[in-house]
Coordinates of C-alpha atoms and ligand atoms in Angstrom, one line a residue:
X1 CA -12.3 52.9 14.4
X2 CA -12.1 50.8 16.7
X3 CA -12.1 46.4 17.0
X4 CA -15.7 45.4 18.2
X5 CA -14.9 43.8 21.1
X6 CA -17.8 42.1 22.1
X7 CA -20.1 39.8 17.8
X8 CA -22.9 38.7 17.8
X9 CA -23.2 36.5 14.7
X10 CA -25.4 34.7 13.2
X11 CA -27.0 33.8 16.5
X12 CA -30.3 31.6 17.1
X13 CA -32.1 30.8 20.3
X14 CA -35.5 28.7 20.5
X15 CA -37.9 27.8 23.1
X16 CA -39.3 24.7 22.1
X17 CA -40.9 25.9 18.6
X18 CA -40.7 29.0 19.4
X19 CA -38.3 30.9 17.8
X20 CA -37.3 33.7 20.2
X21 CA -34.6 35.1 18.2
X22 CA -33.0 35.3 15.4
X23 CA -35.8 33.7 13.5
X24 CA -34.3 31.6 10.5
X25 CA -31.4 33.9 9.0
X26 CA -29.2 34.6 12.6
X27 CA -29.2 38.6 14.2
X28 CA -25.8 40.0 13.9
X29 CA -24.2 43.0 15.0
X30 CA -21.7 44.7 16.9
X31 CA -20.6 46.4 19.2
X32 CA -16.9 49.1 19.0
X33 CA -15.1 48.8 22.0
X34 CA -15.3 52.1 24.1
X35 CA -19.3 52.2 22.1
X36 CA -22.1 52.5 24.0
X37 CA -24.7 50.4 22.3
X38 CA -28.8 50.1 23.4
X39 CA -30.7 47.9 22.6
X40 CA -34.7 48.5 22.2
X41 CA -37.9 46.6 21.4
X42 CA -41.5 46.5 22.3
X43 CA -42.9 43.4 25.4
X44 CA -41.3 39.9 23.7
X45 CA -39.2 41.3 21.7
X46 CA -36.3 38.7 23.2
X47 CA -34.4 41.9 24.8
X48 CA -33.1 39.7 27.4
X49 CA -33.8 36.6 25.5
X50 CA -29.8 38.2 24.1
X51 CA -29.1 39.9 27.2
X52 CA -29.0 36.8 28.7
X53 CA -26.8 35.4 25.7
X54 CA -24.4 38.2 25.2
X55 CA -24.1 37.0 29.5
X56 CA -23.5 33.8 29.0
X57 CA -26.9 32.5 31.0
X58 CA -28.1 31.3 28.0
X59 CA -26.9 29.3 25.1
X60 CA -27.8 30.0 20.9
X61 CA -29.2 27.3 19.5
X62 CA -26.4 28.5 16.8
X63 CA -23.8 31.1 16.1
X64 CA -21.6 32.7 18.0
X65 CA -21.3 35.3 20.7
X66 CA -17.6 36.1 20.5
X67 CA -16.4 39.3 23.0
X68 CA -12.4 40.1 22.7
X69 CA -12.0 36.7 20.0
X70 CA -13.9 34.4 23.0
X71 CA -16.5 32.2 21.9
X72 CA -18.9 33.6 25.5
X73 CA -22.1 30.7 23.4
X74 CA -19.4 27.6 24.4
X75 CA -18.0 28.6 27.7
X76 CA -19.5 27.8 31.5
X77 CA -21.0 31.9 33.4
X78 CA -18.0 31.2 35.3
X79 CA -15.3 32.1 32.8
X80 CA -17.8 34.3 31.4
X81 CA -17.2 37.3 34.1
X82 CA -13.7 35.9 34.3
X83 CA -12.7 37.2 29.8
X84 CA -14.0 41.2 31.5
X85 CA -18.9 41.6 31.2
X86 CA -20.2 42.8 34.2
X87 CA -23.9 42.5 34.0
X88 CA -26.4 44.1 37.0
X89 CA -30.4 42.2 36.8
X90 CA -33.0 43.6 36.1
X91 CA -33.6 42.5 39.5
X92 CA -30.2 43.9 42.1
X93 CA -28.8 41.4 44.0
X94 CA -27.4 43.9 46.3
X95 CA -27.1 41.9 50.0
X96 CA -29.4 43.9 52.6
X97 CA -27.9 43.6 55.7
X98 CA -24.8 45.0 54.7
X99 CA -23.2 48.6 54.6
X100 CA -23.2 50.9 51.0
X101 CA -19.4 49.8 50.7
X102 CA -19.2 46.5 51.6
X103 CA -21.2 45.4 49.2
X104 CA -19.2 46.3 46.2
X105 CA -16.2 45.9 48.4
X106 CA -17.4 41.8 48.4
X107 CA -17.6 42.3 44.7
X108 CA -13.9 42.9 43.6
X109 CA -12.3 40.6 42.8
X110 CA -10.8 39.0 44.8
X111 CA -6.7 38.1 43.3
X112 CA -3.6 38.4 44.1
X113 CA -4.8 37.1 48.3
X114 CA -3.3 33.8 49.1
X115 CA -2.6 31.9 52.3
X116 CA 1.0 33.5 52.8
X117 CA 0.1 37.7 51.6
X118 CA -2.7 36.8 54.2
X119 CA 0.1 36.3 57.2
X120 CA 1.9 39.0 56.1
X121 CA -0.7 41.4 57.0
X122 CA -0.8 42.0 53.5
X123 CA -4.9 41.4 52.6
X124 CA -4.4 45.0 55.3
X125 CA -2.7 46.6 52.5
X126 CA -4.5 45.6 49.6
X127 CA -7.8 45.8 52.3
X128 CA -7.5 49.5 52.7
X129 CA -6.8 49.1 48.7
X130 CA -10.2 48.6 48.2
X131 CA -11.6 50.7 49.8
X132 CA -10.2 53.7 48.7
X133 CA -11.2 52.0 44.8
X134 CA -14.7 51.0 46.4
X135 CA -15.5 54.7 47.9
X136 CA -14.6 56.1 44.2
X137 CA -17.2 54.4 42.8
X138 CA -19.6 55.0 44.4
X139 CA -18.4 58.2 43.9
X140 CA -18.5 58.2 40.3
X141 CA -22.5 56.7 40.4
X142 CA -23.1 59.0 43.2
X143 CA -23.9 57.7 46.4
X144 CA -21.3 59.1 48.1
X145 CA -23.1 60.2 51.2
X146 CA -25.0 56.7 51.9
X147 CA -21.8 54.8 52.0
X148 CA -22.6 54.0 55.2
X149 CA -25.6 53.5 54.9
X150 CA -27.0 49.4 54.6
X151 CA -28.9 48.3 51.7
X152 CA -32.3 47.6 53.3
X153 CA -32.6 51.3 53.5
X154 CA -31.8 52.4 49.8
X155 CA -34.3 53.2 46.8
X156 CA -35.5 51.0 43.9
X157 CA -32.9 53.6 41.6
X158 CA -30.3 54.1 44.5
X159 CA -30.7 50.0 44.6
X160 CA -29.6 50.2 40.4
X161 CA -27.2 52.4 41.5
X162 CA -25.0 50.0 43.5
X163 CA -25.1 47.0 41.0
X164 CA -23.6 49.6 38.3
X165 CA -21.2 50.2 41.5
X166 CA -21.2 46.4 42.2
X167 CA -19.8 45.5 38.6
X168 CA -17.4 48.3 38.4
X169 CA -15.3 48.2 40.9
X170 CA -14.3 44.9 38.8
X171 CA -13.5 46.9 36.4
X172 CA -15.3 45.5 33.4
X173 CA -14.3 45.2 29.7
X174 CA -17.6 45.6 28.7
X175 CA -20.8 46.3 31.2
X176 CA -24.3 45.1 30.7
X177 CA -27.3 46.8 31.6
X178 CA -30.5 45.9 31.5
X179 CA -33.7 47.8 32.5
X180 CA -31.9 50.4 34.3
X181 CA -34.7 52.9 34.1
X182 CA -37.1 50.7 35.6
X183 CA -38.7 51.1 39.1
X184 CA -36.8 53.8 39.2
X185 CA -37.8 57.9 39.1
X186 CA -38.2 60.4 36.2
X187 CA -35.9 62.6 38.7
X188 CA -33.2 59.5 39.2
X189 CA -33.4 58.7 35.4
X190 CA -31.7 61.7 34.5
X191 CA -28.9 61.5 37.5
X192 CA -28.7 58.0 35.6
X193 CA -27.9 58.7 32.0
X194 CA -25.1 61.3 33.5
X195 CA -24.1 58.6 34.8
X196 CA -24.0 56.8 31.9
X197 CA -23.1 59.7 30.0
X198 CA -19.7 59.7 32.3
X199 CA -19.0 56.2 32.1
X200 CA -19.3 56.9 28.4
X201 CA -16.8 59.5 28.1
X202 CA -14.6 57.4 30.4
X203 CA -13.8 55.3 27.4
X204 CA -15.8 52.1 29.3
X205 CA -17.6 49.9 27.2
X206 CA -21.4 49.6 27.1
X207 CA -25.1 47.6 26.3
X208 CA -28.0 49.0 27.8
X209 CA -31.5 46.6 26.9
X210 CA -34.3 49.2 28.0
X211 CA -37.9 49.5 27.1
X212 CA -37.8 53.4 27.6
X213 CA -36.7 54.4 24.7
X214 CA -36.2 57.7 25.3
X215 CA -33.9 57.6 27.5
X216 CA -31.6 55.6 25.2
X217 CA -32.1 58.5 22.1
X218 CA -30.4 60.9 24.3
X219 CA -28.1 59.4 25.2
X220 CA -27.0 55.6 23.2
X221 CA -24.1 55.9 20.5
X222 CA -25.5 53.9 18.7
X223 CA -29.3 51.8 18.3
X224 CA -30.7 48.2 17.6
X225 CA -34.0 47.6 17.6
X226 CA -35.9 44.1 17.0
X227 CA -38.5 43.2 16.5
X228 CA -40.2 39.1 17.4
X229 CA -37.1 38.6 17.6
X230 CA -35.6 39.8 14.9
X231 CA -33.8 43.3 13.9
X232 CA -36.1 46.0 13.0
X233 CA -33.1 48.3 12.4
X234 CA -30.1 49.6 13.4
X235 CA -28.0 53.4 13.6
X236 CA -27.6 56.3 14.7
X237 CA -30.3 57.5 17.9
X238 CA -30.6 59.8 14.5
X239 CA -31.1 57.0 11.9
X240 CA -34.1 55.7 14.3
X241 CA -35.6 58.1 15.1
X242 CA -36.7 58.8 11.2
X243 CA -36.3 55.0 10.2
X244 CA -39.9 55.0 8.8
X245 CA -40.3 51.2 10.5
X246 CA -39.8 52.1 14.1
X247 CA -41.3 54.4 14.1
X248 CA -45.2 53.0 12.6
X249 CA -43.0 49.8 14.6
X250 CA -42.6 51.3 17.9
X251 CA -42.6 55.0 18.2
X252 CA -46.4 55.6 16.7
X253 CA -46.5 58.5 13.2
X254 CA -46.8 62.1 16.4
X255 CA -42.8 61.2 16.9
X256 CA -41.8 61.4 13.3
X257 CA -40.5 64.8 13.1
Ligands
ATP301 N1 -37.3 30.5 29.2 C1 -37.9 30.6 27.6 N2 -39.4 29.4 27.6 C2 -39.6 29.8 27.2 N3 -40.0 31.2 26.7 C3 -39.2 32.8 25.8 C4 -38.0 32.3 27.7 N4 -37.6 33.2 27.6 C5 -38.4 34.8 26.7 N5 -39.0 33.4 26.0 C6 -40.3 34.0 24.9 O1 -39.1 34.0 23.9 C7 -40.3 35.8 23.5 C8 -38.6 36.4 24.1 O2 -38.8 37.4 24.7 P1 -37.8 37.7 26.3 O3 -38.2 37.9 27.4 O4 -36.3 38.4 25.8 O5 -38.5 39.1 25.8 P2 -38.1 40.6 25.8 O6 -38.2 41.7 24.6 O7 -37.5 40.8 26.8 O8 -40.0 41.0 26.4 P3 -40.0 42.1 27.7 O9 -39.8 43.2 27.1 O10 -40.9 42.1 28.6 O11 -38.6 41.7 29.0 C9 -41.1 35.5 24.1 O12 -42.0 35.2 22.9 C10 -41.0 34.9 25.7 O13 -42.3 34.7 25.2

């Protein structure tokens, strides 16, 4: 069994008097390295709040979020990215007037680039290496043919793939995707699902928040179901499909077979 890369430990989040996540006892689950966890729940269940707690945008009211042994509850947002967490946003954030390739290149970490290396022409080698890496991640997300197009010309689905590429180029230890199927037509959803399966097969650790339960049940290793901010169920996709509580709350009786 692989070690837990991400641990959500008795986390609660309140907004004023509202218990958005965790109720009184707190929400707990963990994500072993190399696994693919899906986080689902109906509107208002606390998915986005949980996602923002994991990515450090929100701090828990109580409890802790531990990534690779580091407590994110006390870290600054800029530190969290350096701990190896990559995340996409529901609204893609690419630069519209740059090309697809340029967007991925500017998203990469420029660590190691010093004034001396620039003066010595080291940047040329670095730029070549970065270009090669960006080209490779764009191939993996199926955007090779769009590489020199400006981002303003991409479809909604292609923009989501670009967001994934912008994170992958940084080699995150864990990749969090926020509603990747939102606004994506069914044919691109199938492509997206294959891309996620491939990333998982490469050993990446993935956490995907989705409304679209059926999308996740086909590809995730395990699923956490939230309801009213609390854990309704967690298990493998087959366990989730058979769980009476999930069927009653989310799937409806016609999915019970
Ligand atoms: N910044 C905030 N201030 C106050 N209440 C908030 C805030 N963010 C979320 N909430 C409340 O917390 C609860 C959980 O919301 P959250 O957005 O996490 O749910 P969700 O499962 O992501 O819903 P959806 O699928 O509709 O996006 C809701 O009752 C919501 O109104």
